[in-house]
Structure formats: structure tokens, C-alpha cells
mmCIF file of C-alpha atoms in Angstrom:
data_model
loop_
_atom_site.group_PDB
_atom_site.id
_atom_site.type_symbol
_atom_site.label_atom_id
_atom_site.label_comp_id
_atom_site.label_asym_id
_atom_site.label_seq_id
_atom_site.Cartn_x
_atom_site.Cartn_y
_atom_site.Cartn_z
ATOM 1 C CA UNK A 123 -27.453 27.715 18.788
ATOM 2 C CA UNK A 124 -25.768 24.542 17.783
ATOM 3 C CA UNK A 125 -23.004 22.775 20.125
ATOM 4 C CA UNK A 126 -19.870 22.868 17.767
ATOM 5 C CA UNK A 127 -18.726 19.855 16.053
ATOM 6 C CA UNK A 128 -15.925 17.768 17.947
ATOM 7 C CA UNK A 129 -14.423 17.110 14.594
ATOM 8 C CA UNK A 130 -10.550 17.900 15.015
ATOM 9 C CA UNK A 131 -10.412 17.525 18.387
ATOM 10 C CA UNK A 132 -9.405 14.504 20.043
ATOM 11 C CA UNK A 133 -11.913 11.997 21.267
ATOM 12 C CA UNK A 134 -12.275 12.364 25.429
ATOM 13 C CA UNK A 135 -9.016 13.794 26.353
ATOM 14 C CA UNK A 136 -9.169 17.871 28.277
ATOM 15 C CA UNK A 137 -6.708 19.545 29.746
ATOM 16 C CA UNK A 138 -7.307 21.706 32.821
ATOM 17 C CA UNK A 139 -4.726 24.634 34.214
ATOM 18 C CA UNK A 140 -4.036 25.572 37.699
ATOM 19 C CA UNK A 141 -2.634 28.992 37.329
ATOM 20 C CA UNK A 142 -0.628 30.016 40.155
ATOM 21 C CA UNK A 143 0.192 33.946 40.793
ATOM 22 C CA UNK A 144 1.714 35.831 43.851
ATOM 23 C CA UNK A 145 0.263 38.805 45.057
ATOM 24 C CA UNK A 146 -0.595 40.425 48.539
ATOM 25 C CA UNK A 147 1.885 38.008 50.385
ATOM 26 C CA UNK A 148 -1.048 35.651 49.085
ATOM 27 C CA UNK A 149 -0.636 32.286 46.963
ATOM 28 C CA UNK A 150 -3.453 32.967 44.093
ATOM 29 C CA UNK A 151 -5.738 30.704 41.320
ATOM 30 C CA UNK A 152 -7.060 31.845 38.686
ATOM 31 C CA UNK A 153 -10.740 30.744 38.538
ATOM 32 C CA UNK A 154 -13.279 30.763 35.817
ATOM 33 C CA UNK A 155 -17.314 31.288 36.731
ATOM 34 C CA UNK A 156 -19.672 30.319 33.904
ATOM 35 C CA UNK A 157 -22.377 32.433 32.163
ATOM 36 C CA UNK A 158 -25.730 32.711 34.533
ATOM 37 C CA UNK A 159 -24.995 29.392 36.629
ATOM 38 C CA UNK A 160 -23.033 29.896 39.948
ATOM 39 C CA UNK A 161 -20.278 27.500 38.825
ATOM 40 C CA UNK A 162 -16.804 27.476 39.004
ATOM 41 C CA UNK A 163 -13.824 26.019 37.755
ATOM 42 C CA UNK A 164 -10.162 26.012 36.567
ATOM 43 C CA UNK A 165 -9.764 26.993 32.773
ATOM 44 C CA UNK A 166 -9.133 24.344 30.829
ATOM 45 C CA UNK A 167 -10.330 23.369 27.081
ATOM 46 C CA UNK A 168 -9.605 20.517 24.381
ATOM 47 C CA UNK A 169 -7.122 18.995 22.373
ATOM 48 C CA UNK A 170 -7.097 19.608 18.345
ATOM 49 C CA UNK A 171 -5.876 16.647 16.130
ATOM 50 C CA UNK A 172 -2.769 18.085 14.701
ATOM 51 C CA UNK A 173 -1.685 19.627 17.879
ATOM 52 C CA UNK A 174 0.603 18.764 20.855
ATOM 53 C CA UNK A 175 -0.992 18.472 24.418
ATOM 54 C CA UNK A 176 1.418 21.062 25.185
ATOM 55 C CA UNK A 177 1.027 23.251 22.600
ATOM 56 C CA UNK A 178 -2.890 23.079 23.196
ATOM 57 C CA UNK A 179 -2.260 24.245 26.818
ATOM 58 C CA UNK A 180 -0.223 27.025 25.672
ATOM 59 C CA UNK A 181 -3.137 28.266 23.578
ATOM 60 C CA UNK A 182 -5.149 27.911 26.222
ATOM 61 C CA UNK A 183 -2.718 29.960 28.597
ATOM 62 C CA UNK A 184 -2.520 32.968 25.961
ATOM 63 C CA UNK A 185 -6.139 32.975 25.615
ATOM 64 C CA UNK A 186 -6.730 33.421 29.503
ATOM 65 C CA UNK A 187 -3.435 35.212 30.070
ATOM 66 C CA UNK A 188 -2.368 37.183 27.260
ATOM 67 C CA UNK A 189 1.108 35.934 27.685
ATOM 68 C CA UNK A 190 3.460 33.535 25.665
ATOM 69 C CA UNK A 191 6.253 32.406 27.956
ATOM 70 C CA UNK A 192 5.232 30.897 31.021
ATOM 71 C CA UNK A 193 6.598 28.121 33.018
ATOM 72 C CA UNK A 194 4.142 25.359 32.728
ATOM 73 C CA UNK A 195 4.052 21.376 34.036
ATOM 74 C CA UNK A 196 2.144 18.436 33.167
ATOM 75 C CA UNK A 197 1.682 17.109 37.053
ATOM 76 C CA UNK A 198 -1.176 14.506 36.855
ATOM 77 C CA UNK A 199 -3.757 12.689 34.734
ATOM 78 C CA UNK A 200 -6.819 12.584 36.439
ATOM 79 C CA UNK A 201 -9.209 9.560 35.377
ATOM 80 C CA UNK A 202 -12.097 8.277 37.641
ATOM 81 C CA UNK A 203 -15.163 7.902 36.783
ATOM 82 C CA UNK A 204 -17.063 9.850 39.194
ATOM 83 C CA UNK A 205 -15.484 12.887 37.481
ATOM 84 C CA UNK A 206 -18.022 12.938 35.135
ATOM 85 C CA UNK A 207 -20.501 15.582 35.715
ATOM 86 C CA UNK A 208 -23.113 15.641 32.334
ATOM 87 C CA UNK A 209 -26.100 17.815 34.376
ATOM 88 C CA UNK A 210 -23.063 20.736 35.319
ATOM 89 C CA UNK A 211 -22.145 20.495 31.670
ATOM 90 C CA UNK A 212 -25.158 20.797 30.385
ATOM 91 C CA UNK A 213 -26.407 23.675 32.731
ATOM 92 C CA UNK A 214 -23.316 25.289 31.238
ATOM 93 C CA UNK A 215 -24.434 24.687 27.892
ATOM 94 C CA UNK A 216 -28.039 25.503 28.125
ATOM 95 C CA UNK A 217 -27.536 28.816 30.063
ATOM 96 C CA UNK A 218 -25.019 29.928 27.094
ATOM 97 C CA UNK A 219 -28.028 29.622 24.477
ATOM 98 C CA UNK A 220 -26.409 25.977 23.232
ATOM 99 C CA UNK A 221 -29.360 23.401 22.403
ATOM 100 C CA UNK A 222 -28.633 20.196 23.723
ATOM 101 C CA UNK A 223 -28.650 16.736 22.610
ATOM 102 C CA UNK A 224 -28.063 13.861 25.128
ATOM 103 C CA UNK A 225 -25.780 12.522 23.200
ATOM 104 C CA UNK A 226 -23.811 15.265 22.445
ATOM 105 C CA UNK A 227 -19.761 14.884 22.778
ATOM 106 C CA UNK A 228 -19.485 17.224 25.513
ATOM 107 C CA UNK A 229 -21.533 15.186 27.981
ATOM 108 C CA UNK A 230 -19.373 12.193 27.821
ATOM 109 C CA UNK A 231 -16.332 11.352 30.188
ATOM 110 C CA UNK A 232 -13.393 12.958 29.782
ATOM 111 C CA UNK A 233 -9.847 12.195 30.536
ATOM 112 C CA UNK A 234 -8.266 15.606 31.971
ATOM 113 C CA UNK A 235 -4.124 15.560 31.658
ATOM 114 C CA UNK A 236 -3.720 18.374 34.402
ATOM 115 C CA UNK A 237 -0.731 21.366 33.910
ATOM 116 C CA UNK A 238 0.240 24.276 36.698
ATOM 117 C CA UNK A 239 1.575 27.457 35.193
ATOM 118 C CA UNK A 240 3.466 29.831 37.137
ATOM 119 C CA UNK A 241 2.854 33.717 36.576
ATOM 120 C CA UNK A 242 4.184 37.038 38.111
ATOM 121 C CA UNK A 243 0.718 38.149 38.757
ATOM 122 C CA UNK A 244 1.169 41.907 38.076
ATOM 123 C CA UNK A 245 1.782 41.003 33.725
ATOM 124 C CA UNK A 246 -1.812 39.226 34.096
ATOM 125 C CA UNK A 247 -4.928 40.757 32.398
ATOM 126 C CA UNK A 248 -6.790 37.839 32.975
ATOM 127 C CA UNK A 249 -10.091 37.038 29.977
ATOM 128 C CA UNK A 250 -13.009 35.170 30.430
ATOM 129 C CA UNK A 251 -13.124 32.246 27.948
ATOM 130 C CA UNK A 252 -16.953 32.394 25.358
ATOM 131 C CA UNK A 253 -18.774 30.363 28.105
ATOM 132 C CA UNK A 254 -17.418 32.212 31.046
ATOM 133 C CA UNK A 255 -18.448 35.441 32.620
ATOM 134 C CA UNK A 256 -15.844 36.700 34.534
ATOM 135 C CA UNK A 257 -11.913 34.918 35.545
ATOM 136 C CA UNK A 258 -10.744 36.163 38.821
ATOM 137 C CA UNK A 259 -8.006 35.699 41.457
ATOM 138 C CA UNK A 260 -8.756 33.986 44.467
ATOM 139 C CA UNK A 261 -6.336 32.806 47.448
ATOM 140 C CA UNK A 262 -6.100 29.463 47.651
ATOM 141 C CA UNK A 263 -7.602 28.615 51.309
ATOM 142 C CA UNK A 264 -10.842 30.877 49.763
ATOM 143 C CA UNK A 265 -10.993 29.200 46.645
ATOM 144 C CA UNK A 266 -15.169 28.552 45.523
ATOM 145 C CA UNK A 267 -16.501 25.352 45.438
ATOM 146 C CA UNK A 268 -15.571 23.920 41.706
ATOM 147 C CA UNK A 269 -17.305 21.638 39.399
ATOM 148 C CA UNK A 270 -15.900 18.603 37.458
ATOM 149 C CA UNK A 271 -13.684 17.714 39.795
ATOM 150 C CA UNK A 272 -11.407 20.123 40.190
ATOM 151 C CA UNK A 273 -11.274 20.648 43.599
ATOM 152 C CA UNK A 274 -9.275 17.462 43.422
ATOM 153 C CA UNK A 275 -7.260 18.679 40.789
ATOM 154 C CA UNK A 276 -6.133 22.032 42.988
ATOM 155 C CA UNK A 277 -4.970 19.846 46.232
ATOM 156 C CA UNK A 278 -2.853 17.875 43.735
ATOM 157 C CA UNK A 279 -1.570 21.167 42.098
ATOM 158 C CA UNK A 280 -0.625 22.737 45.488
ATOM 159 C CA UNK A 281 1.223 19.586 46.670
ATOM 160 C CA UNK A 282 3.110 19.110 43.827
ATOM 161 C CA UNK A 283 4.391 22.958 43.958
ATOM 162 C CA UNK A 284 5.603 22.352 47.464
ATOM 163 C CA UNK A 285 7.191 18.997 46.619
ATOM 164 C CA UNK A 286 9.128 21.145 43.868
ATOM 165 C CA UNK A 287 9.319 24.461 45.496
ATOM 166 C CA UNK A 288 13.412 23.988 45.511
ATOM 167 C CA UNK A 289 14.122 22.036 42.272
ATOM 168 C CA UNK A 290 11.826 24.579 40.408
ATOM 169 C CA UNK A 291 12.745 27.929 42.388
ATOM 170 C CA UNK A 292 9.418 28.486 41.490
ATOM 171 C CA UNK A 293 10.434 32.034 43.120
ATOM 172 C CA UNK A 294 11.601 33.009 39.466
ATOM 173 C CA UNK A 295 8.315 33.195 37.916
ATOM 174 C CA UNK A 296 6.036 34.367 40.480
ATOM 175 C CA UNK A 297 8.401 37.469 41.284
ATOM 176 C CA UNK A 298 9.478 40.301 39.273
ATOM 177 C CA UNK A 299 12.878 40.023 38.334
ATOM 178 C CA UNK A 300 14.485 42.042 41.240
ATOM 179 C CA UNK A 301 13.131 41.024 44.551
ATOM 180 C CA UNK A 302 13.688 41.414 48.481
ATOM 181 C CA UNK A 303 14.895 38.040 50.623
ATOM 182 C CA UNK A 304 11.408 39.021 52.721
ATOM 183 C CA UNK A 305 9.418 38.727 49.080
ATOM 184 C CA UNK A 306 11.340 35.498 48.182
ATOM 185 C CA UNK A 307 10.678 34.355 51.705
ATOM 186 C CA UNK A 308 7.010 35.015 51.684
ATOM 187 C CA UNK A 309 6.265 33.327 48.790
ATOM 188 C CA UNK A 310 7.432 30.248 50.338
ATOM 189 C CA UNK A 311 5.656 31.050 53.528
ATOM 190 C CA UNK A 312 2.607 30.994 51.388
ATOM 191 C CA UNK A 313 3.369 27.694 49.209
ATOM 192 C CA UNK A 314 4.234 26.094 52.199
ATOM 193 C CA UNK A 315 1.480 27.284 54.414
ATOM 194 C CA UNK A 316 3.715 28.218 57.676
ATOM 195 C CA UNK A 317 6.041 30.522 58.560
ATOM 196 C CA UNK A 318 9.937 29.957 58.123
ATOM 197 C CA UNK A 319 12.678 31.419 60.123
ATOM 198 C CA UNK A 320 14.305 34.378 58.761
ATOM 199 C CA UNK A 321 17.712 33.923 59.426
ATOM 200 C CA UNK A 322 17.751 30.154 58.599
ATOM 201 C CA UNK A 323 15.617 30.632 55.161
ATOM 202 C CA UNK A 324 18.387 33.841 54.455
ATOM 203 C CA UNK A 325 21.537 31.671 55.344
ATOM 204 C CA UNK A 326 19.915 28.543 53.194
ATOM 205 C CA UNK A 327 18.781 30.657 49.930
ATOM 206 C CA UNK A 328 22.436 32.069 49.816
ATOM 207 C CA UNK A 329 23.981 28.878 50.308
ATOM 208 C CA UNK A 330 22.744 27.420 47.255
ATOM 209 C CA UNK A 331 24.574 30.202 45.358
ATOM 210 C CA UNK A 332 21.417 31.139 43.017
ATOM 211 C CA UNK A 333 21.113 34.600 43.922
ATOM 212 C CA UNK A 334 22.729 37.327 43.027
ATOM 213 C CA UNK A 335 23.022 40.752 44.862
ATOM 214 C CA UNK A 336 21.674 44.024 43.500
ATOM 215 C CA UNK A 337 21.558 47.558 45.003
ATOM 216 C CA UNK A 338 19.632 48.119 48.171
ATOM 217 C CA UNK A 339 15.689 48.827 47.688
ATOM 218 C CA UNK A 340 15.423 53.167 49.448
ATOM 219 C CA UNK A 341 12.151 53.799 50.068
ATOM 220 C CA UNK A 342 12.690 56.913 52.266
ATOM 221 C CA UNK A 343 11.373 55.304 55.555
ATOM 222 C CA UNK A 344 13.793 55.269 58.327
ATOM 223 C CA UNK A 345 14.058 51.487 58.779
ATOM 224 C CA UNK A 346 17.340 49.711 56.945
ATOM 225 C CA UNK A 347 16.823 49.541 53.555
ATOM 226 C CA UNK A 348 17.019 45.582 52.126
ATOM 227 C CA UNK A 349 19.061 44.431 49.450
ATOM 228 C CA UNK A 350 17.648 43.311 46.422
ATOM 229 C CA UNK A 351 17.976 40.222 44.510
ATOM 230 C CA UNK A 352 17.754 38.360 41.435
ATOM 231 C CA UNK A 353 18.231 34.414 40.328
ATOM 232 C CA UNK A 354 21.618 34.409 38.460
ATOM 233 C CA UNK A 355 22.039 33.195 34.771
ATOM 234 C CA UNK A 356 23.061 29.807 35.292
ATOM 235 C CA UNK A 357 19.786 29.462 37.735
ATOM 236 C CA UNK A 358 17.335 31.666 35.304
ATOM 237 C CA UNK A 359 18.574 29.199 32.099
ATOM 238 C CA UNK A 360 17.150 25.906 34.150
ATOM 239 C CA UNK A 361 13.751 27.061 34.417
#
């Protein structure tokens, strides 16, 4: 089998996604491993000629996602040289029935402009892209080791969602749209990596005047039941 053309798609340039879902009180990646090779990495794929960069990533999004609307950022352009890895790509290749040429476009060096999406994990029905044999969800302290360098490209990812975890409220699109202050708070306990005070995170989230208060949340137990929550309108528009 032949290695597609790289006509209409731009010369060099990748993008690569660091899909972030919340699930299990757990920060999550979705993480691609290739056909019959033991490698890993982010999903990620190339730029055609009359398309956007973002528009490209979309596609890319819906293909591994299924969904449309999804809070994405471009965070980083990652550029060294040492990124190149032509012996991973062409295990890939070869182990996916490709025949390869040395000079073929997909060995070369490749710019990768880097994006994270933000998901509510439980409208995910994650697909394997044609090289790929399975996408899966792991926590990000038990992440595999990945190829092409995007290891680096995760650490980046994770420090630029803590950096914005306030400006974004990244809270809107990892929950469902009705949420406890303990969910809220526990997905910043697990961007941020420690645990926060309850009383101080409560006082500070409804200080900013972002949330608004819904019915309390009966389970039937005997312990207090907790309000729930949503971002208001003015909030949810910003995003």
C-alpha cells in the first residue's frame, strides 16, 4: 500500500491535541496507541491547503470525539529539531501495511502548532484514527511513554491549564451543566495537583459572582444534601 500523496496539505506544519476530560475526581488525556507497535501519542494530523489551522483541528476533534463544539486553544508551537523521530514514523507506517520510501514526506521534520480541548468526559465516544488501534483515557500522572515529542507537549498543556484555570473557568466544559461546589472544587484539586481548602475555595468561587444557585442535589443518604450549581449567562457567553 502506497503512503498518500501530501498534495493539499501544507508543507511541514502538524497539529497535535491534548484533550483534557474529568472523570473519577481524575484529570484525563486522551491517548492514541498505533497499529502493532507499542507506541503512543496525542492525536494530532495535518493541515489541508484551503483550510484554517483551526478549522483543521476541529476536524480532527470530531473525528476522535464525535463532537462539534468544544472549547479549544492554540497554547504553543513546538519547533526543535530533536523532535524529529523518522524510525517511530516509519515503524508506524510499515506495521500499517504502508511501503516506505526514505524520502517520503512523512519522515521529514515537522513543525507541530499545539491546541488543548476541554471536554465533559461522559459526551465522549472516543475513535481510533486509520493508523491507530485503540484511543483511551489515561490520568495524567499515568500517562504512557509518548513518541514525537509529546511528552513535552503534555507538561506544556498542563501548565498552561493551571496558568488559566480562573480566566478560562475551565470548570464549564469539563462539568455537566449542573454541578456540586465539591465537583467544581475537585476539578481544581486535580488541575492543580493539591488539595484546596473548602471553605476558602467556597467563599472565593462565590465571590466572583459566576455561579448561580440551583436546587439541592437528594440522594436519599442521610448526610446534608449540597446545592447545585451552574456558571451564569454572562460567565457561560465568555467561554
Amino acid at each position: 500500500m502506497d503512503i498518500p500523496s501530501k498534495e493539499g496539505f501544507l508543507s511541514n506544519i502538524a497539529y497535535d491535541s491534548v484533550i483534557f476530560g474529568f472523570s473519577g475526581n481524575t484529570l484525563k488525556i486522551l491517548i492514541l496507541e498505533y497499529h502493532n507497535t507499542g507506541f503512543f501519542a496525542l492525536p494530532g494530523g495535518f493541515v489541508k491547503i484551503d483550510e484554517d489551522l483551526n478549522d483543521a483541528v476541529k476536524r480532527g476533534l470530531k473525528e476522535r470525539t464525535g463532537l462539534d463544539k468544544i472549547f479549544l486553544e492554540q497554547f504553543y508551537t513546538f519547533g526543535k529539531t530533536s523532535r524529529k523521530d523518522s524510525a517511530a514514523m516509519e515503524t508506524i507506517l510499515k506495521a500499517n501495511g504502508f511501503k516506505v520510501d526514505k524520502q517520503s514526506w512523512l519522515l521529514d521534520r515537522f513543525i507541530s502548532v499545539a491546541y488543548y480541548a476541554l471536554i465533559n468526559y461522559e459526551d465522549v465516544s472516543p475513535q481510533p484514527d486509520e493508523l491507530s488501534d485503540s484511543i483511551n483515557w489515561y490520568p495524567i500522572d499515568e500517562l504512557p511513554p509518548l513518541i514525537f515529542g509529546h511528552d513535552e507537549i503534555v507538561k506544556k498543556a498542563i501548565q498552561t491549564l493551571r496558568d488559566n484555570l480562573e480566566r478560562k473557568l475551565v470548570g464549564i466544559n469539563l462539568l455537566p451543566s449542573k454541578f456540586t461546589m465539591k465537583e467544581l472544587q475537585q476539578v481544581h484539586e486535580a488541575i492543580l495537583n493539591k488539595k484546596l481548602r473548602r471553605t476558602t475555595f467556597q467563599r472565593k468561587m462565590l465571590g466572583m459572582e459566576i455561579l448561580e444557585r440551583h436546587e439541592k442535589q437528594f440522594s436519599g443518604k442521610a448526610h446534608k444534601a449540597p446545592y447545585l450549581y451552574s456558571f451564569n449567562k454572562v460567565t457561560s457567553g465568555q467561554q
